[in-house]
mmCIF file of C-alpha atoms in Angstrom:
data_model
loop_
_atom_site.group_PDB
_atom_site.id
_atom_site.type_symbol
_atom_site.label_atom_id
_atom_site.label_comp_id
_atom_site.label_asym_id
_atom_site.label_seq_id
_atom_site.Cartn_x
_atom_site.Cartn_y
_atom_site.Cartn_z
ATOM 1 C CA MET A 23 267.316 83.975 57.609
ATOM 2 C CA ILE A 24 266.804 87.423 56.088
ATOM 3 C CA GLU A 25 263.311 88.730 56.707
ATOM 4 C CA LEU A 26 261.958 91.375 54.356
ATOM 5 C CA GLU A 27 258.656 92.389 55.879
ATOM 6 C CA GLY A 28 256.245 93.956 53.448
ATOM 7 C CA VAL A 29 258.322 93.292 50.321
ATOM 8 C CA PRO A 30 255.908 92.065 47.643
ATOM 9 C CA GLU A 31 256.561 89.018 45.507
ATOM 10 C CA LEU A 32 258.787 90.163 42.678
ATOM 11 C CA ILE A 33 258.186 89.498 38.997
ATOM 12 C CA ASP A 34 261.016 87.709 37.135
ATOM 13 C CA PRO A 35 263.599 89.603 39.202
ATOM 14 C CA VAL A 36 267.159 90.146 37.991
ATOM 15 C CA MET A 37 269.815 91.461 40.361
ATOM 16 C CA VAL A 38 272.176 94.075 38.888
ATOM 17 C CA ALA A 39 275.227 94.915 41.010
ATOM 18 C CA ALA A 40 278.240 97.216 40.832
ATOM 19 C CA PHE A 41 280.913 98.153 43.341
ATOM 20 C CA GLU A 42 283.154 101.198 43.493
ATOM 21 C CA GLY A 43 286.852 100.488 43.753
ATOM 22 C CA TRP A 44 289.232 98.087 42.069
ATOM 23 C CA ASN A 45 286.778 96.835 39.426
ATOM 24 C CA ASP A 46 285.251 100.209 38.534
ATOM 25 C CA ALA A 47 287.579 102.132 36.178
ATOM 26 C CA GLY A 48 286.266 105.617 35.545
ATOM 27 C CA ASP A 49 283.399 104.832 37.951
ATOM 28 C CA ALA A 50 281.634 103.502 34.857
ATOM 29 C CA ALA A 51 279.964 100.475 36.489
ATOM 30 C CA SER A 52 278.737 102.088 39.708
ATOM 31 C CA THR A 53 277.463 105.067 37.702
ATOM 32 C CA ALA A 54 275.456 102.691 35.502
ATOM 33 C CA VAL A 55 273.587 101.261 38.498
ATOM 34 C CA ALA A 56 273.122 104.758 39.921
ATOM 35 C CA HIS A 57 271.578 105.722 36.569
ATOM 36 C CA LEU A 58 269.089 102.860 36.824
ATOM 37 C CA GLU A 59 268.163 103.927 40.358
ATOM 38 C CA ARG A 60 267.637 107.512 39.265
ATOM 39 C CA GLU A 61 265.710 106.851 36.042
ATOM 40 C CA TRP A 62 263.415 104.246 37.603
ATOM 41 C CA LYS A 63 263.132 106.030 40.959
ATOM 42 C CA GLY A 64 264.476 103.187 43.038
ATOM 43 C CA GLU A 65 264.445 103.555 46.797
ATOM 44 C CA VAL A 66 266.712 101.699 49.184
ATOM 45 C CA PHE A 67 265.036 98.904 51.144
ATOM 46 C CA ALA A 68 268.095 97.379 52.822
ATOM 47 C CA ALA A 69 271.733 98.134 53.583
ATOM 48 C CA LEU A 70 274.566 95.933 54.800
ATOM 49 C CA ASP A 71 276.089 96.777 58.171
ATOM 50 C CA ALA A 72 279.132 98.937 57.406
ATOM 51 C CA GLU A 73 280.890 97.757 60.581
ATOM 52 C CA ASP A 74 281.041 94.217 59.228
ATOM 53 C CA TYR A 75 282.831 94.868 55.953
ATOM 54 C CA TYR A 76 284.588 98.234 55.755
ATOM 55 C CA ASP A 77 287.801 99.747 57.073
ATOM 56 C CA PHE A 78 286.817 103.336 57.747
ATOM 57 C CA GLN A 79 290.430 104.510 57.381
ATOM 58 C CA VAL A 80 290.273 103.302 53.777
ATOM 59 C CA ASN A 81 286.658 104.190 53.007
ATOM 60 C CA ARG A 82 285.932 107.165 55.210
ATOM 61 C CA PRO A 83 282.447 108.215 56.308
ATOM 62 C CA THR A 84 281.264 111.670 55.283
ATOM 63 C CA VAL A 85 279.721 114.368 57.460
ATOM 64 C CA TRP A 86 277.013 116.651 56.089
ATOM 65 C CA LEU A 87 274.447 119.171 57.272
ATOM 66 C CA ASP A 88 270.734 118.477 57.133
ATOM 67 C CA GLY A 89 268.874 121.647 58.069
ATOM 68 C CA GLY A 90 271.629 122.624 60.472
ATOM 69 C CA VAL A 91 271.867 119.108 61.962
ATOM 70 C CA ARG A 92 275.147 117.262 61.376
ATOM 71 C CA ARG A 93 274.704 113.761 59.986
ATOM 72 C CA ILE A 94 277.063 110.971 58.966
ATOM 73 C CA THR A 95 276.870 108.763 55.881
ATOM 74 C CA TRP A 96 278.751 105.506 56.310
ATOM 75 C CA PRO A 97 280.305 103.640 53.370
ATOM 76 C CA THR A 98 278.266 100.516 52.687
ATOM 77 C CA THR A 99 276.329 98.539 50.090
ATOM 78 C CA ARG A 100 272.637 99.229 49.584
ATOM 79 C CA LEU A 101 269.866 97.353 47.808
ATOM 80 C CA SER A 102 266.839 98.799 46.064
ATOM 81 C CA VAL A 103 263.979 97.403 43.979
ATOM 82 C CA VAL A 104 262.484 98.986 40.881
ATOM 83 C CA ARG A 105 259.500 97.720 38.951
ATOM 84 C CA VAL A 106 259.440 98.376 35.230
ATOM 85 C CA GLY A 107 255.763 98.422 34.307
ATOM 86 C CA GLY A 108 253.968 97.601 31.092
ATOM 87 C CA GLU A 109 252.288 94.598 29.553
ATOM 88 C CA LYS A 110 255.086 92.384 30.852
ATOM 89 C CA PRO A 111 256.385 94.079 34.011
ATOM 90 C CA ARG A 112 259.505 92.835 35.734
ATOM 91 C CA ASP A 113 261.555 93.811 38.736
ATOM 92 C CA LEU A 114 265.214 94.667 39.119
ATOM 93 C CA VAL A 115 267.076 94.356 42.397
ATOM 94 C CA LEU A 116 269.844 96.960 42.284
ATOM 95 C CA VAL A 117 272.944 96.509 44.428
ATOM 96 C CA ARG A 118 275.332 99.461 44.649
ATOM 97 C CA GLY A 119 278.152 99.965 47.079
ATOM 98 C CA ILE A 120 281.881 99.863 47.654
ATOM 99 C CA GLU A 121 284.162 96.853 47.386
ATOM 100 C CA PRO A 122 284.414 95.594 50.979
ATOM 101 C CA SER A 123 287.657 95.786 52.925
ATOM 102 C CA MET A 124 287.222 92.434 54.686
ATOM 103 C CA ARG A 125 285.081 89.294 55.140
ATOM 104 C CA TRP A 126 284.344 88.883 51.434
ATOM 105 C CA ARG A 127 282.812 85.429 51.803
ATOM 106 C CA SER A 128 280.336 86.663 54.390
ATOM 107 C CA PHE A 129 279.627 89.706 52.228
ATOM 108 C CA CYS A 130 278.779 87.513 49.222
ATOM 109 C CA ASN A 131 276.699 85.165 51.363
ATOM 110 C CA GLU A 132 274.658 88.118 52.601
ATOM 111 C CA ILE A 133 274.057 89.368 49.053
ATOM 112 C CA LEU A 134 273.044 85.845 48.030
ATOM 113 C CA GLY A 135 270.724 85.666 51.020
ATOM 114 C CA PHE A 136 268.813 88.646 49.672
ATOM 115 C CA ALA A 137 268.814 87.108 46.194
ATOM 116 C CA HIS A 138 267.348 83.876 47.574
ATOM 117 C CA GLU A 139 264.645 85.582 49.615
ATOM 118 C CA LEU A 140 263.653 87.798 46.688
ATOM 119 C CA GLY A 141 263.561 84.947 44.170
ATOM 120 C CA VAL A 142 266.251 86.434 41.926
ATOM 121 C CA GLU A 143 266.550 84.501 38.654
ATOM 122 C CA MET A 144 269.931 85.843 37.521
ATOM 123 C CA VAL A 145 272.689 88.095 38.838
ATOM 124 C CA VAL A 146 274.421 90.547 36.502
ATOM 125 C CA ILE A 147 277.553 92.226 37.868
ATOM 126 C CA LEU A 148 278.931 95.287 36.106
ATOM 127 C CA GLY A 149 282.624 96.146 36.022
ATOM 128 C CA ALA A 150 285.081 98.372 34.176
ATOM 129 C CA LEU A 151 288.772 97.865 33.426
ATOM 130 C CA LEU A 152 291.560 99.963 31.951
ATOM 131 C CA GLY A 153 292.540 98.865 28.457
ATOM 132 C CA ASP A 154 294.435 99.683 25.274
ATOM 133 C CA THR A 155 291.355 101.054 23.588
ATOM 134 C CA PRO A 156 290.942 104.433 21.828
ATOM 135 C CA HIS A 157 288.368 106.855 23.199
ATOM 136 C CA THR A 158 287.203 107.593 19.646
ATOM 137 C CA ARG A 159 285.790 104.113 19.035
ATOM 138 C CA PRO A 160 282.822 102.263 20.579
ATOM 139 C CA VAL A 161 283.601 101.022 24.080
ATOM 140 C CA PRO A 162 284.287 97.253 24.067
ATOM 141 C CA VAL A 163 282.035 95.400 26.501
ATOM 142 C CA SER A 164 282.686 91.731 27.263
ATOM 143 C CA GLY A 165 280.204 89.376 28.862
ATOM 144 C CA VAL A 166 281.695 86.514 30.873
ATOM 145 C CA THR A 167 280.328 83.701 32.999
ATOM 146 C CA SER A 168 281.587 80.623 34.823
ATOM 147 C CA ASP A 169 278.598 78.592 33.645
ATOM 148 C CA PRO A 170 279.296 76.818 30.319
ATOM 149 C CA ASP A 171 275.596 76.311 29.629
ATOM 150 C CA LEU A 172 274.869 79.986 30.234
ATOM 151 C CA ALA A 173 277.793 80.922 28.005
ATOM 152 C CA ARG A 174 276.307 78.927 25.128
ATOM 153 C CA THR A 175 272.706 80.051 25.509
ATOM 154 C CA MET A 176 273.464 83.771 26.026
ATOM 155 C CA ASP A 177 276.452 84.123 23.677
ATOM 156 C CA LEU A 178 278.899 84.890 26.482
ATOM 157 C CA GLU A 179 282.548 84.081 27.059
ATOM 158 C CA GLU A 180 283.356 81.343 29.545
ATOM 159 C CA THR A 181 285.968 82.751 31.874
ATOM 160 C CA ARG A 182 289.365 81.072 31.941
ATOM 161 C CA TYR A 183 291.065 83.668 34.112
ATOM 162 C CA GLU A 184 293.588 82.719 36.799
ATOM 163 C CA GLY A 185 295.130 85.253 39.161
ATOM 164 C CA PRO A 186 294.217 87.991 41.663
ATOM 165 C CA THR A 187 290.591 89.026 41.646
ATOM 166 C CA GLY A 188 288.198 91.613 43.037
ATOM 167 C CA ILE A 189 284.785 91.409 44.624
ATOM 168 C CA VAL A 190 283.181 91.085 41.172
ATOM 169 C CA GLY A 191 285.015 87.826 40.540
ATOM 170 C CA ILE A 192 284.335 86.532 44.046
ATOM 171 C CA LEU A 193 280.618 87.309 43.879
ATOM 172 C CA GLN A 194 280.306 85.689 40.468
ATOM 173 C CA GLU A 195 281.928 82.489 41.724
ATOM 174 C CA ALA A 196 279.765 82.533 44.857
ATOM 175 C CA CYS A 197 276.674 82.728 42.669
ATOM 176 C CA THR A 198 277.895 79.847 40.523
ATOM 177 C CA HIS A 199 278.523 77.632 43.558
ATOM 178 C CA ALA A 200 275.083 78.552 44.922
ATOM 179 C CA GLY A 201 273.419 77.577 41.660
ATOM 180 C CA VAL A 202 272.424 81.140 40.761
ATOM 181 C CA PRO A 203 273.068 82.079 37.107
ATOM 182 C CA ALA A 204 275.575 84.918 37.063
ATOM 183 C CA VAL A 205 277.072 87.099 34.330
ATOM 184 C CA SER A 206 279.716 89.812 34.483
ATOM 185 C CA LEU A 207 279.744 92.649 31.951
ATOM 186 C CA TRP A 208 283.073 94.452 31.547
ATOM 187 C CA ALA A 209 283.628 97.794 29.815
ATOM 188 C CA ALA A 210 287.147 98.733 28.685
ATOM 189 C CA VAL A 211 288.135 102.306 29.609
ATOM 190 C CA PRO A 212 291.083 103.994 27.814
ATOM 191 C CA HIS A 213 293.977 103.889 30.253
ATOM 192 C CA TYR A 214 295.251 107.294 29.123
ATOM 193 C CA VAL A 215 292.018 108.944 30.273
ATOM 194 C CA SER A 216 291.025 106.910 33.306
ATOM 195 C CA GLN A 217 289.692 109.648 35.580
ATOM 196 C CA PRO A 218 285.975 109.504 36.352
ATOM 197 C CA PRO A 219 283.409 110.073 35.172
ATOM 198 C CA ASN A 220 283.302 108.163 31.893
ATOM 199 C CA PRO A 221 279.734 108.435 30.572
ATOM 200 C CA LYS A 222 280.683 106.730 27.317
ATOM 201 C CA ALA A 223 281.678 103.546 29.158
ATOM 202 C CA THR A 224 278.595 103.784 31.364
ATOM 203 C CA LEU A 225 276.412 104.072 28.262
ATOM 204 C CA ALA A 226 278.082 101.017 26.712
ATOM 205 C CA LEU A 227 277.436 98.942 29.837
ATOM 206 C CA LEU A 228 273.767 99.926 29.876
ATOM 207 C CA ASN A 229 273.377 99.093 26.182
ATOM 208 C CA ARG A 230 274.867 95.636 26.757
ATOM 209 C CA LEU A 231 272.700 95.114 29.846
ATOM 210 C CA GLU A 232 269.672 96.098 27.792
ATOM 211 C CA ASP A 233 270.496 93.422 25.232
ATOM 212 C CA LEU A 234 271.219 90.819 27.888
ATOM 213 C CA ILE A 235 267.986 91.099 29.850
ATOM 214 C CA ASP A 236 265.814 92.288 26.943
ATOM 215 C CA LEU A 237 264.654 95.383 28.760
ATOM 216 C CA ARG A 238 264.367 98.913 27.412
ATOM 217 C CA ILE A 239 266.501 101.237 29.569
ATOM 218 C CA PRO A 240 265.808 104.986 29.494
ATOM 219 C CA LEU A 241 269.081 106.787 28.882
ATOM 220 C CA GLY A 242 268.115 110.332 29.854
ATOM 221 C CA GLU A 243 270.972 112.716 29.073
ATOM 222 C CA LEU A 244 273.632 109.998 29.139
ATOM 223 C CA ALA A 245 274.102 109.869 25.347
ATOM 224 C CA GLU A 246 274.681 113.623 25.217
ATOM 225 C CA ASP A 247 277.061 113.401 28.179
ATOM 226 C CA ALA A 248 279.015 110.694 26.345
ATOM 227 C CA ARG A 249 279.336 112.862 23.223
ATOM 228 C CA ALA A 250 280.483 115.836 25.288
ATOM 229 C CA TRP A 251 283.033 113.635 27.086
ATOM 230 C CA GLN A 252 284.508 112.451 23.786
ATOM 231 C CA VAL A 253 284.727 116.004 22.426
ATOM 232 C CA GLY A 254 286.549 117.048 25.576
ATOM 233 C CA VAL A 255 289.062 114.203 25.313
ATOM 234 C CA ASP A 256 289.540 114.953 21.601
ATOM 235 C CA GLN A 257 290.522 118.498 22.497
ATOM 236 C CA LEU A 258 292.956 117.376 25.197
ATOM 237 C CA ALA A 259 294.568 114.782 22.917
ATOM 238 C CA SER A 260 295.000 117.302 20.096
ATOM 239 C CA GLU A 261 297.120 119.476 22.383
ATOM 240 C CA ASP A 262 299.830 116.786 22.710
ATOM 241 C CA SER A 263 301.217 115.417 19.435
ATOM 242 C CA GLU A 264 302.605 112.263 21.037
ATOM 243 C CA VAL A 265 299.300 111.410 22.681
ATOM 244 C CA ALA A 266 297.450 112.144 19.428
ATOM 245 C CA GLU A 267 299.846 109.822 17.559
ATOM 246 C CA TYR A 268 299.336 107.122 20.161
ATOM 247 C CA VAL A 269 295.554 107.402 19.874
ATOM 248 C CA GLN A 270 295.855 107.065 16.090
ATOM 249 C CA THR A 271 297.910 103.878 16.576
ATOM 250 C CA LEU A 272 295.207 102.443 18.838
ATOM 251 C CA GLU A 273 292.540 103.376 16.287
ATOM 252 C CA GLU A 274 294.357 101.578 13.471
ATOM 253 C CA ALA A 275 294.859 98.463 15.587
ATOM 254 C CA ARG A 276 291.237 98.460 16.685
ATOM 255 C CA ASP A 277 289.846 99.010 13.182
ATOM 256 C CA THR A 278 291.986 96.218 11.763
ATOM 257 C CA ALA A 279 290.984 93.766 14.482
ATOM 258 C CA GLU A 280 287.266 94.472 14.222
ATOM 259 C CA LEU A 281 286.868 94.795 10.456
ATOM 260 C CA PRO A 282 285.176 91.371 10.015
ATOM 261 C CA GLU A 283 282.739 92.033 12.855
ATOM 262 C CA ALA A 284 281.795 95.486 11.569
ATOM 263 C CA SER A 285 279.804 93.987 8.712
ATOM 264 C CA GLY A 286 278.012 91.288 10.646
ATOM 265 C CA GLU A 287 276.800 90.637 14.128
ATOM 266 C CA ALA A 288 277.656 94.071 15.579
ATOM 267 C CA ILE A 289 275.571 95.875 12.950
ATOM 268 C CA ALA A 290 272.682 93.474 13.565
ATOM 269 C CA ARG A 291 272.780 94.187 17.309
ATOM 270 C CA GLU A 292 272.774 97.940 16.757
ATOM 271 C CA PHE A 293 269.864 97.684 14.320
ATOM 272 C CA GLU A 294 267.841 95.597 16.777
ATOM 273 C CA ARG A 295 268.515 98.169 19.500
ATOM 274 C CA TYR A 296 267.412 100.952 17.154
ATOM 275 C CA LEU A 297 264.148 99.162 16.409
ATOM 276 C CA ARG A 298 263.512 98.552 20.096
ATOM 277 C CA ARG A 299 264.004 102.228 20.917
ATOM 278 C CA ARG A 300 261.949 103.409 17.947
ATOM 279 C CA ASP A 301 259.023 101.154 18.806
ATOM 280 C CA GLY A 302 259.157 102.020 22.505
ATOM 281 C CA GLY A 303 259.626 105.748 22.040
ATOM 282 C CA PRO A 304 262.080 107.876 23.980
ATOM 283 C CA GLY A 305 262.689 106.438 27.420
ATOM 284 C CA THR A 306 259.832 103.934 27.505
ATOM 285 C CA LEU A 307 259.095 100.317 26.956
ATOM 286 C CA PRO A 308 256.193 99.576 24.643
ATOM 287 C CA GLY A 309 253.125 100.284 26.759
ATOM 288 C CA THR A 310 255.087 101.554 29.776
ATOM 289 C CA THR A 311 255.778 104.843 31.468
ATOM 290 C CA GLY A 312 259.530 104.234 31.496
ATOM 291 C CA HIS A 313 260.025 104.408 35.255
ATOM 292 C CA ALA A 314 259.220 102.456 38.356
ATOM 293 C CA THR A 315 255.600 102.489 39.404
ATOM 294 C CA GLU A 316 254.985 105.141 42.015
ATOM 295 C CA SER A 317 251.768 103.837 43.489
ATOM 296 C CA GLY A 318 250.892 100.593 45.170
ATOM 297 C CA ASP A 319 254.291 98.919 44.859
ATOM 298 C CA THR A 320 256.476 101.282 46.899
ATOM 299 C CA SER A 321 254.765 100.954 50.269
ATOM 300 C CA TYR A 322 257.216 98.269 51.347
ATOM 301 C CA LEU A 323 260.207 100.605 51.159
ATOM 302 C CA ARG A 324 261.463 101.335 54.626
ATOM 303 C CA ASP A 325 263.679 103.800 56.461
ATOM 304 C CA THR A 326 267.301 102.622 56.499
ATOM 305 C CA SER A 327 268.750 105.041 59.011
ATOM 306 C CA SER A 328 269.464 102.223 61.424
ATOM 307 C CA GLY A 329 271.350 100.099 58.919
ATOM 308 C CA ARG A 330 270.060 96.895 57.388
ATOM 309 C CA THR A 331 266.383 97.209 56.964
ATOM 310 C CA ARG A 332 265.425 100.347 56.404
ATOM 311 C CA PRO A 333 299.851 105.313 25.876
ATOM 312 C CA PRO A 334 304.273 105.920 24.370
ATOM 313 C CA LYS A 335 303.839 109.064 26.442
ATOM 314 C CA PRO A 336 300.363 108.702 27.732
ATOM 315 C CA PRO A 337 299.549 110.141 31.139
ATOM 316 C CA LYS A 338 299.958 107.513 33.806
ATOM 317 C CA ALA A 339 296.836 105.810 35.132
ATOM 318 C CA THR A 340 295.846 107.559 38.311
ATOM 319 C CA GLY A 341 294.526 106.301 41.569
ATOM 320 C CA GLY A 342 290.954 106.662 42.634
ATOM 321 C CA ASP A 343 288.954 108.582 45.134
ATOM 322 C CA GLU A 344 290.511 108.751 48.569
ATOM 323 C CA GLU A 345 287.166 108.642 50.230
ATOM 324 C CA ASP A 346 285.769 105.503 48.637
ATOM 325 C CA GLY A 347 289.029 103.630 48.277
ATOM 326 C CA THR A 348 288.776 103.414 44.487
ATOM 327 C CA GLN A 349 291.835 101.963 42.828
ATOM 328 C CA GLY A 350 293.012 103.102 39.422
ATOM 329 C CA ALA A 351 293.874 100.351 36.954
ATOM 330 C CA GLN A 352 292.437 96.913 37.213
ATOM 331 C CA GLY A 353 291.357 93.944 35.197
ATOM 332 C CA PRO A 354 287.960 92.358 35.271
ATOM 333 C CA GLN A 355 288.848 90.006 38.057
ATOM 334 C CA GLY A 356 292.230 91.314 39.034
ATOM 335 C CA PRO A 357 294.845 94.013 38.349
ATOM 336 C CA GLN A 358 296.803 94.594 35.188
ATOM 337 C CA GLY A 359 297.748 91.685 32.952
ATOM 338 C CA THR A 360 301.152 90.863 31.524
ATOM 339 C CA ASP A 361 301.285 91.579 27.801
ATOM 340 C CA GLY A 362 301.468 95.342 27.313
ATOM 341 C CA GLY A 363 298.170 96.877 28.509
ATOM 342 C CA THR A 364 295.357 95.978 30.806
ATOM 343 C CA SER A 365 293.748 92.636 31.206
ATOM 344 C CA GLY A 366 291.133 91.152 28.952
ATOM 345 C CA PRO A 367 287.680 89.961 29.945
ATOM 346 C CA GLY A 368 289.002 87.154 32.078
ATOM 347 C CA GLY A 369 291.193 89.398 34.198
ATOM 348 C CA PRO A 370 294.911 89.955 34.418
ATOM 349 C CA GLY A 371 297.000 88.196 31.850
ATOM 350 C CA GLY A 372 294.331 88.630 29.205
ATOM 351 C CA PRO A 373 294.928 90.168 25.778
ATOM 352 C CA GLY A 374 297.003 93.325 26.008
ATOM 353 C CA GLY A 375 297.870 93.047 29.688
ATOM 354 C CA SER A 376 300.447 95.220 31.490
ATOM 355 C CA ASP A 377 302.937 94.337 34.187
ATOM 356 C CA ASP A 378 304.028 97.885 34.985
ATOM 357 C CA PRO A 379 303.311 98.451 38.670
ATOM 358 C CA GLU A 380 303.003 102.191 38.035
ATOM 359 C CA ASP A 381 299.904 101.462 35.967
ATOM 360 C CA ILE A 382 298.093 100.378 39.089
ATOM 361 C CA GLY A 383 296.307 103.028 41.121
ATOM 362 C CA ASP A 384 297.518 104.248 44.472
#
């Protein structure tokens, strides 16, 4: 049994998780959780033992200086709790780490052990995939679940994917078998500009998460970062006529496919989000301070130094960070699909999938 001494009883807790690596194109998903930690001042209360799950030749530790003293940071997965105050406060359990190298079933069981002890009501796992989507259009975000009842009540897609998968798919299935409601949110990142960071995709994931859990998320400078990112990609694309032509082709295909939606449900969602932000003011929920409470509720946070408790000619998709083992292209629950691009929300083999092995990261 996992013992969390001093952790208070949480209020309607939702666990939000993201993992660097195969299911994190452009680092969009892991950056989204890092944004939540930063904006709501989350502090780590537990970490999984790196020795149990990581190959340090794949995910290497880093050495750094702390006042002249050399210290080592080991690759792992950490958990933090943030309380969003206000008239109706609620807690988020944030899980951020790296896709494990081994013992995935034990890894998921340990995450679920924390969820059980903390009384988590739902698990939301964020991911990002490479897709045939233009950088000039809103980032598509798909919500999928293995629970048919949850799919109906929360307007999600019920996954029908079959094929290779990543830790996001495994954790979602583990939650389903354990009786814990689980949802995966997937952002599509343009495969011709896959290098991290991608603040536009991160922003899209946070907007969809906001709608899903009905919680106002402070965005800080993320919206401005997303605009600057798009301007930068516009400039790069304009320097290569073939890439610019390819982007235009993607734009036409996207606009044609989404024309019916543009006048209906999508506009309604954006208007509701606008009203929520207007009523709550910049960066705050109605009646809240917009960040985790800093008095009373943070005394249970403990030191974790000891481990647990404490396009035709588009540029090829590139591999990820050597240090964290990030892979380049991937689908939501697996690698590239088989029909001419990356996989759709269910994983490889979805709409617009690609079978070119060179599209997969190193």
